[in-house]
Amino acid sequence: MSHPAISLQALRGSGADIQSIHIPYERHADQDAGADTPARHPVVIVGAGPVGLSLAIDLAQRGQRVVLLDNDCRLSTGSRAICFSKRTLEIWDRLGVGQPMVDKGVSWNLGKVFFKDQPLYRFDLLPEDGHERPAFINLQQYYAEAYLVERALQLPLIDLRWHSKVTALEPQAEGALLTVETPDGSYRIDAQWVLACDGSRSPLRGLLGQESHGRIFRDRFLIADVKMHAEFPTERWFWFDPPFHPGQSVLLHRQPDDVWRIDFQLGWDADPEKEKKPENIIPRIRALLGKDAPFELEWASVYTFACLRMDRFVHGRVVFAGDSAHGVSPFGARGANSGVQDAENLAWKLDRVLRGQADASLIAIYGAEREYAADENIRNSTRATDFITPKSEISRLFRDAVLDLARDHEFARRIVNSGRLSVPATLHGSALNTPDTDTFDGTQLPGAVLADAPMRRPGADGTAWLLRALGPDFTLLHFGPTPAWAQALPGVLNLSIAAEGEAHAPDADLIDARGLAAKRLDARPGTSYLLRPDQHVCARWRRPDEAGVRAALQRACGAAATA
């Protein structure tokens, strides 16, 4: 089946060009199947946003056929999610879209916090070198979606259907029946697995009779995308109680195409419809930039802070990911980034289930792991929201006293919270982890995402990156020669790492030229790390043996949880 492509010319054009693309409707052969014999598909993903597209690409690269349904006919409008984290970029590198995202996006590591008209302090989210990707890029969501769509259209195992709205969902013992509404009428699909990536207002969540629970904060913020030429540095700037917007908070970010994101706190009593009108937005922008500063208002929206999640993400053969499963307040960039991490966590597990290499209990562990991560994001987002928007005079006095102290005292800066920015969750209690039997220092414990490091291939110039060297399935890193027994491990890529000048370096797979991998993993000669397909550490040893590694592999595939 042919697909209308998103053109590279449009990708390189302005944001307006991207947002104006309308994808024409195409009738699908499934629509001609009888009502009693709907077409059966192993995986149906609902929602072609960053999460659904990332999940579809990951599954297709693993050899799985995917139907991807979206009720719209275009990319997202307005910048929406703009801050994509280092971890998300590493995932997108594996999916083949990381480099174009970085090339188009605005990379940044630095931020500044202001109180009233004075700078308080500056922070660096990636203070050490030796990482391929920056802490964050800023990139409008419509660009991110465009690169993902373009990649999806390159993969014949993805059947991407626009103008396709799911209007009914009937769970079955071995899947679910979906009713899909199109411009030609409705038809049904029989899905072995349904993956709901259909956003914060998730129609599928409603069709299952499920709800999200949590906290809605009594405050509103205005988002404004402003096109202008400005001399501000490429940093995250956050103001508490600035003179140009007294009593409230403001956030400023640079985006590509000379577009700047400005967030203005409005207060709970603000009228959302009134505040979205240009005649009310423009004076706020002029107060920040100066009355004579030239700019154009591109897009605006008003939102309410909320931290919510479903009680469970897995409901039989219907699995929720991204905003459909959980939502957080936007300060901290935890929404889209955690959603893409949901997709990565789910893809390899579902692939193993579909291949008969694991049973459905592995999908239940997806739920447990990502519910834990969602709780961590909600906790951090709630704390930031409470600090940014104090709801009592005592809370405001405490916050302002902390801000005053932060000018001169490091301890107070640790209390200031303008949004703890997204980092991947360490899955401490995962059933897939093998607990340490040896002593290690550092953060790379079972459940953590492997830290990247610069490497070198023997006999080659230039930098090779550790994360890019990992396999699509399990990887066993050896700081030293690969043991003979490890070669027989099924579905495992063995990588031997040597320090520069070590005797076995010419025969190693990677040279740790700067010693950063050994430092970050607290590795000595003989140390080994077992990594999951999603690049999380699942076990590590000072001196591994075959029985221990095989047991850890079995556990990492869900066998221990099943037992």
Tab-separated table of N, CA, C and O in Angstrom, residues 64 192-193 317 347-363:
chain	number	residue	atom	x	y	z
A	64	GLN	N	8.193	-6.858	13.625
A	64	GLN	CA	6.773	-7.027	13.897
A	64	GLN	C	5.931	-6.137	12.977
A	64	GLN	O	6.279	-4.975	12.746
A	192	GLN	N	-4.654	-8.586	18.028
A	192	GLN	CA	-4.113	-9.440	19.082
A	192	GLN	C	-3.687	-8.590	20.282
A	192	GLN	O	-3.890	-8.987	21.429
A	193	TRP	N	-3.089	-7.429	20.008
A	193	TRP	CA	-2.715	-6.470	21.047
A	193	TRP	C	-3.098	-5.072	20.577
A	193	TRP	O	-2.875	-4.722	19.417
A	317	ARG	N	-5.358	-7.367	26.967
A	317	ARG	CA	-4.578	-7.162	25.743
A	317	ARG	C	-4.588	-5.702	25.290
A	317	ARG	O	-4.156	-5.405	24.174
A	347	ALA	N	8.225	-2.042	23.749
A	347	ALA	CA	8.465	-2.648	22.435
A	347	ALA	C	9.213	-3.971	22.538
A	347	ALA	O	8.810	-4.974	21.932
A	348	TRP	N	10.312	-4.008	23.281
A	348	TRP	CA	11.094	-5.254	23.307
A	348	TRP	C	10.354	-6.356	24.042
A	348	TRP	O	10.461	-7.544	23.681
A	349	LYS	N	9.576	-5.979	25.052
A	349	LYS	CA	8.807	-6.983	25.785
A	349	LYS	C	7.716	-7.587	24.899
A	349	LYS	O	7.527	-8.816	24.849
A	350	LEU	N	6.963	-6.739	24.188
A	350	LEU	CA	5.918	-7.250	23.317
A	350	LEU	C	6.509	-8.074	22.176
A	350	LEU	O	5.935	-9.091	21.765
A	351	ASP	N	7.651	-7.666	21.666
A	351	ASP	CA	8.319	-8.438	20.617
A	351	ASP	C	8.604	-9.859	21.098
A	351	ASP	O	8.345	-10.840	20.381
A	352	ARG	N	9.109	-10.003	22.308
A	352	ARG	CA	9.405	-11.343	22.829
A	352	ARG	C	8.128	-12.152	23.031
A	352	ARG	O	8.105	-13.371	22.778
A	353	VAL	N	7.070	-11.497	23.490
A	353	VAL	CA	5.794	-12.204	23.667
A	353	VAL	C	5.264	-12.685	22.319
A	353	VAL	O	4.828	-13.833	22.173
A	354	LEU	N	5.290	-11.829	21.313
A	354	LEU	CA	4.793	-12.203	19.989
A	354	LEU	C	5.617	-13.323	19.366
A	354	LEU	O	5.096	-14.125	18.578
A	355	ARG	N	6.885	-13.399	19.692
A	355	ARG	CA	7.743	-14.463	19.154
A	355	ARG	C	7.636	-15.752	19.959
A	355	ARG	O	8.295	-16.748	19.633
A	356	GLY	N	6.852	-15.738	21.027
A	356	GLY	CA	6.737	-16.928	21.859
A	356	GLY	C	7.909	-17.141	22.780
A	356	GLY	O	8.086	-18.229	23.346
A	357	GLN	N	8.754	-16.113	22.980
A	357	GLN	CA	9.915	-16.221	23.854
A	357	GLN	C	9.607	-15.823	25.292
A	357	GLN	O	10.465	-15.932	26.170
A	358	ALA	N	8.403	-15.326	25.528
A	358	ALA	CA	7.949	-14.952	26.868
A	358	ALA	C	6.431	-14.978	26.863
A	358	ALA	O	5.800	-14.922	25.799
A	359	ASP	N	5.847	-15.067	28.054
A	359	ASP	CA	4.387	-15.019	28.105
A	359	ASP	C	3.928	-13.620	28.498
A	359	ASP	O	4.734	-12.704	28.696
A	360	ALA	N	2.615	-13.470	28.611
A	360	ALA	CA	2.049	-12.134	28.805
A	360	ALA	C	2.427	-11.512	30.139
A	360	ALA	O	2.219	-10.309	30.336
A	361	SER	N	2.992	-12.298	31.066
A	361	SER	CA	3.420	-11.706	32.332
A	361	SER	C	4.505	-10.656	32.115
A	361	SER	O	4.676	-9.747	32.932
A	362	LEU	N	5.248	-10.757	31.003
A	362	LEU	CA	6.268	-9.747	30.713
A	362	LEU	C	5.629	-8.390	30.438
A	362	LEU	O	6.204	-7.339	30.761
A	363	ILE	N	4.434	-8.391	29.845
A	363	ILE	CA	3.715	-7.127	29.626
A	363	ILE	C	3.228	-6.563	30.950
A	363	ILE	O	3.205	-5.340	31.149
